[in-house]
PDB file of C-alpha atoms in Angstrom:
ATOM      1  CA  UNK A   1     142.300  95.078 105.303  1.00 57.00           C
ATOM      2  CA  UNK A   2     143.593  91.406 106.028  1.00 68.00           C
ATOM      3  CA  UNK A   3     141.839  88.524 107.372  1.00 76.00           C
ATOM      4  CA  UNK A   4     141.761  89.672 110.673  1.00 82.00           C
ATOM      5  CA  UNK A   5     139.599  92.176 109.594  1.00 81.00           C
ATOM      6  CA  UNK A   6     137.358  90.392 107.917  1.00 83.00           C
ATOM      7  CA  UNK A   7     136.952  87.809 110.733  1.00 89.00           C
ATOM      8  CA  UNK A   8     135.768  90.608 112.891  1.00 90.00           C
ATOM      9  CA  UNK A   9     133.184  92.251 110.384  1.00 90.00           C
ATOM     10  CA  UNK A  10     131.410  89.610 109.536  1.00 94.00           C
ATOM     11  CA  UNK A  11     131.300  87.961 113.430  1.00 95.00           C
ATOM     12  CA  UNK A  12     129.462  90.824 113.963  1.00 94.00           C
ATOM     13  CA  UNK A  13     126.833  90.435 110.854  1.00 94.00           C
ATOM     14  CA  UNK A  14     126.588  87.028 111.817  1.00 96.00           C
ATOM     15  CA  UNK A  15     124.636  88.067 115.078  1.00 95.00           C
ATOM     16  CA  UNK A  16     121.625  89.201 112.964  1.00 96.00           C
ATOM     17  CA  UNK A  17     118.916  87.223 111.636  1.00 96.00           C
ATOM     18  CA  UNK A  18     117.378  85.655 108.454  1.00 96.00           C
ATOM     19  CA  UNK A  19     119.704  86.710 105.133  1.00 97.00           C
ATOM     20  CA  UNK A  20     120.818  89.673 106.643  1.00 96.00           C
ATOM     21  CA  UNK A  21     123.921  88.292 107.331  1.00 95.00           C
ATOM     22  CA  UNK A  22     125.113  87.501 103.856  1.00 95.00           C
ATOM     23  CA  UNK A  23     122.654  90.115 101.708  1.00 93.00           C
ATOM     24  CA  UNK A  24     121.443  93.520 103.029  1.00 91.00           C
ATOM     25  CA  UNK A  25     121.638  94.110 106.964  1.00 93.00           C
ATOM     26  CA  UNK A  26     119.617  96.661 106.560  1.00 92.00           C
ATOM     27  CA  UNK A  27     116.481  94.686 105.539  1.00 93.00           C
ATOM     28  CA  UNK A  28     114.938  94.128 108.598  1.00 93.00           C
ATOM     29  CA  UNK A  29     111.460  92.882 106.985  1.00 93.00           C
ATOM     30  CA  UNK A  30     112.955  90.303 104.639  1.00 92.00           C
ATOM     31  CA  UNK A  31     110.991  90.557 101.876  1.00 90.00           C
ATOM     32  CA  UNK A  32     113.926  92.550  99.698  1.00 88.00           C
ATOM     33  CA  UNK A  33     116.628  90.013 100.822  1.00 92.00           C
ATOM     34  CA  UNK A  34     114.216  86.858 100.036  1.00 93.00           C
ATOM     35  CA  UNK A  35     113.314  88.170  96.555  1.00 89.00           C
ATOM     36  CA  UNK A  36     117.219  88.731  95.439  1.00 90.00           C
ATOM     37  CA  UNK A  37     117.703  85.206  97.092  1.00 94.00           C
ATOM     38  CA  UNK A  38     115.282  83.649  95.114  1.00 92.00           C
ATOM     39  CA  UNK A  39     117.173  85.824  92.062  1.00 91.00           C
ATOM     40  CA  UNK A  40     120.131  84.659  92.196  1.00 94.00           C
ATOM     41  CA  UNK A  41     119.177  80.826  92.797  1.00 95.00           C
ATOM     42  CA  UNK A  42     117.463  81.116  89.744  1.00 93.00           C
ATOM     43  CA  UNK A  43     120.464  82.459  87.535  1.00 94.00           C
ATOM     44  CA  UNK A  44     122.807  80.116  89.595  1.00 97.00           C
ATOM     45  CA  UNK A  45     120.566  76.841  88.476  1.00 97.00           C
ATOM     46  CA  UNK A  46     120.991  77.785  85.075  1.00 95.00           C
ATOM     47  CA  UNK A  47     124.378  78.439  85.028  1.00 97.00           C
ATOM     48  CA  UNK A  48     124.928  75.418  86.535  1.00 98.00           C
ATOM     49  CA  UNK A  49     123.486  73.150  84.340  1.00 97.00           C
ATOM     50  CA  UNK A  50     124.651  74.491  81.252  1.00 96.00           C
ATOM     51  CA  UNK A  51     127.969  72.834  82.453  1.00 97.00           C
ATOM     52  CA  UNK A  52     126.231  69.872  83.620  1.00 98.00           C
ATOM     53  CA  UNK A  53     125.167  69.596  80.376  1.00 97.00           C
ATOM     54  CA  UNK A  54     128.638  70.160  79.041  1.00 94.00           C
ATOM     55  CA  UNK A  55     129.711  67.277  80.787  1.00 94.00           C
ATOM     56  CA  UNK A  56     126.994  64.961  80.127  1.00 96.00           C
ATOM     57  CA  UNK A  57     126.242  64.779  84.182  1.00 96.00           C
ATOM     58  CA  UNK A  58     123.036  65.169  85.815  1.00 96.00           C
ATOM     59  CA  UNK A  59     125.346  66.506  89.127  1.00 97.00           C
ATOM     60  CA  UNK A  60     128.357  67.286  90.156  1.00 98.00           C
ATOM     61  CA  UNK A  61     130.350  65.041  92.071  1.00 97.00           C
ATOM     62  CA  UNK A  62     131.935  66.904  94.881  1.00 98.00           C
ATOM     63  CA  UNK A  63     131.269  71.013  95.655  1.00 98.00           C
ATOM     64  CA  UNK A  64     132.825  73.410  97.312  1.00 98.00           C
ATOM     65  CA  UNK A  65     131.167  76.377  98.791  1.00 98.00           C
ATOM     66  CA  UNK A  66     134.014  78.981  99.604  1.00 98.00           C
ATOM     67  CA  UNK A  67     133.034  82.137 101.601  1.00 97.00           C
ATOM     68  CA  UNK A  68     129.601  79.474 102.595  1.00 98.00           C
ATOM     69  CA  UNK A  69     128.682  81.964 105.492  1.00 97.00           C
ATOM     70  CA  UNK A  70     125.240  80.802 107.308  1.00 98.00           C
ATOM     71  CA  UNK A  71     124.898  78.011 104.655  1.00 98.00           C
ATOM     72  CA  UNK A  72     122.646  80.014 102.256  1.00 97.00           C
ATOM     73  CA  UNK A  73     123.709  78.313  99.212  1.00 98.00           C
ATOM     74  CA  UNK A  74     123.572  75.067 100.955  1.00 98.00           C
ATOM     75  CA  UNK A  75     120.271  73.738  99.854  1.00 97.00           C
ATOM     76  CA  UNK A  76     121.209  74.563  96.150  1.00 97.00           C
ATOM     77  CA  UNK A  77     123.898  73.388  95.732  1.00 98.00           C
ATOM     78  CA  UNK A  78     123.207  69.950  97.479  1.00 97.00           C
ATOM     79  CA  UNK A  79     120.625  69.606  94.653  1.00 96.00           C
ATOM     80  CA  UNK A  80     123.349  69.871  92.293  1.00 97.00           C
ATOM     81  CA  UNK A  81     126.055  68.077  93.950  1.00 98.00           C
ATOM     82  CA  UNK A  82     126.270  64.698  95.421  1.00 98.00           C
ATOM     83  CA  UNK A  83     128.405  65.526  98.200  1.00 98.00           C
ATOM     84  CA  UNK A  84     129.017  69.280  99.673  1.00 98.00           C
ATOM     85  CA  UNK A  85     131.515  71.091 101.422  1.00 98.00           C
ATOM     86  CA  UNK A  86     131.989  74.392 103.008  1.00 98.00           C
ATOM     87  CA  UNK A  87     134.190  76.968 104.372  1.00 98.00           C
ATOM     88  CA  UNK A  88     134.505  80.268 106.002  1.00 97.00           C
ATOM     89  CA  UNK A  89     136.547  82.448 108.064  1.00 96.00           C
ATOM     90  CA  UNK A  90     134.079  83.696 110.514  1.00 96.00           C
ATOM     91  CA  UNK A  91     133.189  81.175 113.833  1.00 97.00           C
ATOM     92  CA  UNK A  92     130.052  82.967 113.699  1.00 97.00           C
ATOM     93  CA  UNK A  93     128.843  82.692 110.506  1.00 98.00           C
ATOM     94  CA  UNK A  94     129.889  78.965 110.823  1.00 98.00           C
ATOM     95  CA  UNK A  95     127.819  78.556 114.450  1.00 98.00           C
ATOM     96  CA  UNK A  96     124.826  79.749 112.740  1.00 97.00           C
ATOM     97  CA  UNK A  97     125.165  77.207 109.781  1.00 98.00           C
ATOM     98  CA  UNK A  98     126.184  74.370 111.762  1.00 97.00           C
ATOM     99  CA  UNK A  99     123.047  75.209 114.515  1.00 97.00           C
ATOM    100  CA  UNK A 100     120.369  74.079 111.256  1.00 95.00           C
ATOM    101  CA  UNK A 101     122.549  72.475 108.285  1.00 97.00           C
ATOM    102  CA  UNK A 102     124.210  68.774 109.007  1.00 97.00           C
ATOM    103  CA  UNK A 103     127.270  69.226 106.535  1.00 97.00           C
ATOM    104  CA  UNK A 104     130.724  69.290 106.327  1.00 98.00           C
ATOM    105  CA  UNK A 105     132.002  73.123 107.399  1.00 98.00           C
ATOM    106  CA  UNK A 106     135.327  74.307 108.436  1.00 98.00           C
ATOM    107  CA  UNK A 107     137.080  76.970 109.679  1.00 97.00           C
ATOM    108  CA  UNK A 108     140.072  78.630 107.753  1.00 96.00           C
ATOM    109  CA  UNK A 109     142.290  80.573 109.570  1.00 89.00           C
ATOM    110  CA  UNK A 110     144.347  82.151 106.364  1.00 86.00           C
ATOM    111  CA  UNK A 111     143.740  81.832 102.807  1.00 86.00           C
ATOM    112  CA  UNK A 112     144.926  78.229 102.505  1.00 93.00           C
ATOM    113  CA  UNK A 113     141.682  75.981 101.916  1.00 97.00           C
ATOM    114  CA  UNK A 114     141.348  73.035 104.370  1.00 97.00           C
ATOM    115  CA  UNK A 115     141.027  70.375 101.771  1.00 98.00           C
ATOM    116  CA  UNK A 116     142.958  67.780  99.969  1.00 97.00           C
ATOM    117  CA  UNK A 117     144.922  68.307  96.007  1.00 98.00           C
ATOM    118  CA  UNK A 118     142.079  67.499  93.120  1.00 98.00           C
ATOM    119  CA  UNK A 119     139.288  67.539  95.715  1.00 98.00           C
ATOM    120  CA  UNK A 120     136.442  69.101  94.504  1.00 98.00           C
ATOM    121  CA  UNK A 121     134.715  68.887  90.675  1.00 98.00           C
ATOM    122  CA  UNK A 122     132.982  72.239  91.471  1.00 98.00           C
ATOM    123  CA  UNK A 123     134.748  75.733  93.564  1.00 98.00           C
ATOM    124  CA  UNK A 124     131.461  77.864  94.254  1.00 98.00           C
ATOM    125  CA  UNK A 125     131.893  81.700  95.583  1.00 98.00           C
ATOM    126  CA  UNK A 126     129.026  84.291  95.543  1.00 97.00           C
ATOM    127  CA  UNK A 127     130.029  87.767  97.102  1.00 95.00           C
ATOM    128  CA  UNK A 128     132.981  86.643  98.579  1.00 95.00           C
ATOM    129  CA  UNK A 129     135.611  87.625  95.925  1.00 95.00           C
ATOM    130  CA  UNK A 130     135.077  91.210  96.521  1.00 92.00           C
ATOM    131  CA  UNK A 131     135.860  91.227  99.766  1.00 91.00           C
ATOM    132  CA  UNK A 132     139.197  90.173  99.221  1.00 92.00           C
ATOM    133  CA  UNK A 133     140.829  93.445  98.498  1.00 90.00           C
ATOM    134  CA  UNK A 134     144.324  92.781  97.681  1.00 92.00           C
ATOM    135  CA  UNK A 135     144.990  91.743  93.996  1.00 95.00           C
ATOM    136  CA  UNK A 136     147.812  89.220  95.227  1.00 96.00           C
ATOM    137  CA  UNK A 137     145.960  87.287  97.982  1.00 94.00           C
ATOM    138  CA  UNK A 138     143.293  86.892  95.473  1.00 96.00           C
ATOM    139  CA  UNK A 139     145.075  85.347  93.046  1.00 97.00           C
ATOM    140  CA  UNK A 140     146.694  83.438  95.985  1.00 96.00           C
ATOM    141  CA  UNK A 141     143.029  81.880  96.793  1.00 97.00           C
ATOM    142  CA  UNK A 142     142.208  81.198  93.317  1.00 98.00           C
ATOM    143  CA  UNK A 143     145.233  79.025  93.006  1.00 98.00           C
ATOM    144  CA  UNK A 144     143.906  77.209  96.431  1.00 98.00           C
ATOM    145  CA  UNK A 145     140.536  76.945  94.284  1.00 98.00           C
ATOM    146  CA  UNK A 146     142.586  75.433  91.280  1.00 98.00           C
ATOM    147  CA  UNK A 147     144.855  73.238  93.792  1.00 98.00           C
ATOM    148  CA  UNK A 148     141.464  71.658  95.120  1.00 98.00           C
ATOM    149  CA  UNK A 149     139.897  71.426  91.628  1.00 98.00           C
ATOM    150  CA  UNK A 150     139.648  67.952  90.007  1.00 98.00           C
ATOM    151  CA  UNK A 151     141.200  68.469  86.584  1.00 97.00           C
ATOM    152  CA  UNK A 152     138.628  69.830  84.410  1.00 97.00           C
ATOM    153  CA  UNK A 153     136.563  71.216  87.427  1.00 98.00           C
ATOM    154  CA  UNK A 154     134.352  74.244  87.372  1.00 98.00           C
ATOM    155  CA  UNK A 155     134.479  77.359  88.683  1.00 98.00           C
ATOM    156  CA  UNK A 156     131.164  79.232  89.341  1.00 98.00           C
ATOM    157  CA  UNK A 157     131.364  82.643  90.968  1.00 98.00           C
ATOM    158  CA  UNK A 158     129.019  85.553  91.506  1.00 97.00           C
ATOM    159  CA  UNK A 159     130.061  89.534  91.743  1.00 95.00           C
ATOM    160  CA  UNK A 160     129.062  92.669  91.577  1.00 89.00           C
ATOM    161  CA  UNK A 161     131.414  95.447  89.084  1.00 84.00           C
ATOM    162  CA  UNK A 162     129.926  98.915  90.464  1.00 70.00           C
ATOM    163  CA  UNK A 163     131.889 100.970  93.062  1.00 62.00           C
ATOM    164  CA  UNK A 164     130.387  99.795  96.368  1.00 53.00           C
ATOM    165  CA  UNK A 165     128.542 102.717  98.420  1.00 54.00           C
ATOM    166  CA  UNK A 166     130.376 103.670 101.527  1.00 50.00           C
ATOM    167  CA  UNK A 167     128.983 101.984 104.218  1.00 48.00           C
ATOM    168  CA  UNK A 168     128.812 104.670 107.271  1.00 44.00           C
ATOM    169  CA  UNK A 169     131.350 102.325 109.377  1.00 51.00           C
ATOM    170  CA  UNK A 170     133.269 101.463 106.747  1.00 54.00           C
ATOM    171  CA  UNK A 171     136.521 102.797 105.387  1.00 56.00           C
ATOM    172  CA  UNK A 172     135.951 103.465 101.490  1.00 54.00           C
ATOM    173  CA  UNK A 173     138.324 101.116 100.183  1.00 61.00           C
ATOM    174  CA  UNK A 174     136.700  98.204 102.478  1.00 70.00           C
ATOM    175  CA  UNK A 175     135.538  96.229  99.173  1.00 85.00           C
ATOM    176  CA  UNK A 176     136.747  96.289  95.872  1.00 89.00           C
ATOM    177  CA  UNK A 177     134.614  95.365  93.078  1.00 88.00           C
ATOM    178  CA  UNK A 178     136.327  94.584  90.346  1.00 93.00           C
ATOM    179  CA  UNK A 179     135.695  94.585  86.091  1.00 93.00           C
ATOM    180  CA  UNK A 180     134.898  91.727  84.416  1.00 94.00           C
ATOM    181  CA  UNK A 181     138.343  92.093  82.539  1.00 95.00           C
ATOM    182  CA  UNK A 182     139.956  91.831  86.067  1.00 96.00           C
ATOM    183  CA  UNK A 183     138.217  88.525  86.940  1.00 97.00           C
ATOM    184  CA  UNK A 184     138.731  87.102  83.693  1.00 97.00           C
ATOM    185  CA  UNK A 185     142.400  87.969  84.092  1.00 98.00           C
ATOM    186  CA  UNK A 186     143.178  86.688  87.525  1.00 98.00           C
ATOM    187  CA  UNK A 187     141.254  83.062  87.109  1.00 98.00           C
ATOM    188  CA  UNK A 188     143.473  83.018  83.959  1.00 98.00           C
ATOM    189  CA  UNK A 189     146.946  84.094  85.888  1.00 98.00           C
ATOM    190  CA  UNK A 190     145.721  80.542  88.135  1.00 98.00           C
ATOM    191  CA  UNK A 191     145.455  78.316  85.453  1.00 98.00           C
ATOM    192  CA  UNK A 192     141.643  78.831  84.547  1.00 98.00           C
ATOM    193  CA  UNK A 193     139.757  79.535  81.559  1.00 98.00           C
ATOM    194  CA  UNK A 194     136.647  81.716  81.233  1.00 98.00           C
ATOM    195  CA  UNK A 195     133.764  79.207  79.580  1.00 98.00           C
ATOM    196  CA  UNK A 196     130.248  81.181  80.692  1.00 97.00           C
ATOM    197  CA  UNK A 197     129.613  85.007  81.635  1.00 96.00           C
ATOM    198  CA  UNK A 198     126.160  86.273  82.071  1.00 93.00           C
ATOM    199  CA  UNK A 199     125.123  89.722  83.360  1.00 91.00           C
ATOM    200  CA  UNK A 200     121.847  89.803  85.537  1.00 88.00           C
ATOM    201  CA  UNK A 201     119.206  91.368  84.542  1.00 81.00           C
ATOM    202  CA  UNK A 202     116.690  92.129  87.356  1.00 73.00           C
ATOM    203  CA  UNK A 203     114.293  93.729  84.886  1.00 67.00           C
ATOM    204  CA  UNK A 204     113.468  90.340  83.529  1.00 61.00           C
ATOM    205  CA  UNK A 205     110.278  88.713  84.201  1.00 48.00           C
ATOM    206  CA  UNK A 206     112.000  85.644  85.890  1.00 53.00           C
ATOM    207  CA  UNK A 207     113.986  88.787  87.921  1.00 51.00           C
ATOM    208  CA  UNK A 208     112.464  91.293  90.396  1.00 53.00           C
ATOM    209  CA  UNK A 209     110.655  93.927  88.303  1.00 54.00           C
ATOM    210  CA  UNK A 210     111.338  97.175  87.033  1.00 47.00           C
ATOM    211  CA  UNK A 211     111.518  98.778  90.543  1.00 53.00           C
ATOM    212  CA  UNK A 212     114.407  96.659  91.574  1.00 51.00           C
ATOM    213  CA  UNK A 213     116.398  98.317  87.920  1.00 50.00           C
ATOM    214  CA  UNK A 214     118.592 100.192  90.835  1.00 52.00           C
ATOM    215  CA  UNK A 215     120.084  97.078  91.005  1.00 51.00           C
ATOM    216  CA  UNK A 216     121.529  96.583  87.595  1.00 48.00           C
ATOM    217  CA  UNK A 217     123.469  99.437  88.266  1.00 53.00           C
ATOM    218  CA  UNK A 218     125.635  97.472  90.113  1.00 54.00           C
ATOM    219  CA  UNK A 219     126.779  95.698  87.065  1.00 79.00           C
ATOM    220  CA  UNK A 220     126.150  91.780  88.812  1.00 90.00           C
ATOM    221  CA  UNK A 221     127.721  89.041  86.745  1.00 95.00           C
ATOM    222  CA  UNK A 222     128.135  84.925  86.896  1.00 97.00           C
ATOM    223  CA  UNK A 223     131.327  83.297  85.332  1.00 98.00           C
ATOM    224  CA  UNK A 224     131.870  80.234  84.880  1.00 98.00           C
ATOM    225  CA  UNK A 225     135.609  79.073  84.529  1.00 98.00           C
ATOM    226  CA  UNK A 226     137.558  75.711  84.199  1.00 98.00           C
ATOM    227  CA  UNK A 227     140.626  74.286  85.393  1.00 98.00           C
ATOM    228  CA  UNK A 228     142.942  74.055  82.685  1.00 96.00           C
TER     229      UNK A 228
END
């Protein structure tokens, strides 16, 4: 499944409202989607400033949210960078962001990222990886995250490690969520270096309570790599 594909599925989830889009379709009430949004900020924030602290920076200088979608990360990471950037390969997705969020957002039409050599001092990508099925044209958009990288810059992304549920329109092999050893592996076959890796826990207080333990099954982890 190319990008072609891709362009087409989420086009369509972009037609729905709230975090459907970019969470679970299916959660026509919100609350679910809101309380994994508010989740994952959390865990993102910290990640984030342990290399903030690293580098002896209150913010980054320049971010780039790959894979931005409706803009969900937007507010986040604009409180962590001084300037922001996004991209994505769906028009609609990109029409709903650009209808409430006055930013920077383009359109890529392949896997080659829109944006200058030593752009960027952070690459940001939450749930986006896994959609990329192929083994080879990820690696080919992690080196576009490493051409775009500052030297030194960061590389925060967010995935999931369980087999994905088939989706009832969906062919099975329409995501591919891969083993920690497998992303370690690839950012280091594009010139990265793994320097944080934290598992969520939902069954933490600061998470969303022992009901929600269904979701640790799906073995969600943050890494954080540099450009070396």
């Amino acid at each position: 499944m190319g990008i072609d594909w891709n362009k087409k599925y989420w086009n369509a989830l972009s037609e729905k409202d709230g975090l459907r889009p970019v969470i679970d379709p299916n959660d026509e009430v919100g609350k679910k989607n809101n309380r994994i949004h508010t989740y994952h900020h959390a865990m993102i924030t910290e990640i984030m400033q342990q290399l903030l602290q690293r580098e002896g920076k209150k913010m980054f200088d320049h971010v780039l949210d790959y894979g931005c979608g409706i803009g969900r990360n937007y507010e986040l990471l604009c409180n962590m960078a001084h300037q922001y950037s996004g991209v994505d390969i769906s028009e609609g997705m990109l029409a709903k962001a650009k209808a409430s969020i006055d930013a920077d957002f383009q359109l890529m039409n392949d896997h080659r990222i829109p944006h200058q050599d030593n752009q960027f001092h952070l690459f940001f990508a939450f749930w986006v990886m896994q959609h990329i099925i192929n083994d080879n044209e990820l690696l080919q958009t992690l080196q576009e995250g490493h051409r775009v990288l500052q030297p030194g810059g960061y590389a925060i992304i967010g995935e999931r490690s369980a087999k994905q549920r088939t989706e009832a329109t969906q062919d099975d092999n329409y995501i591919n969520r891969r083993q920690p050893s497998e992303y370690i592996q690839l950012f280091k076959q594009a010139g990265f270096r793994l320097v944080a890796h934290k598992k969520l826990d939902y069954n933490k207080p600061q998470g969303l309570r022992a009901k929600w333990s269904k979701f640790n099954k799906e073995g969600e982890n943050l890494y954080a790599f540099q450009k070396v």
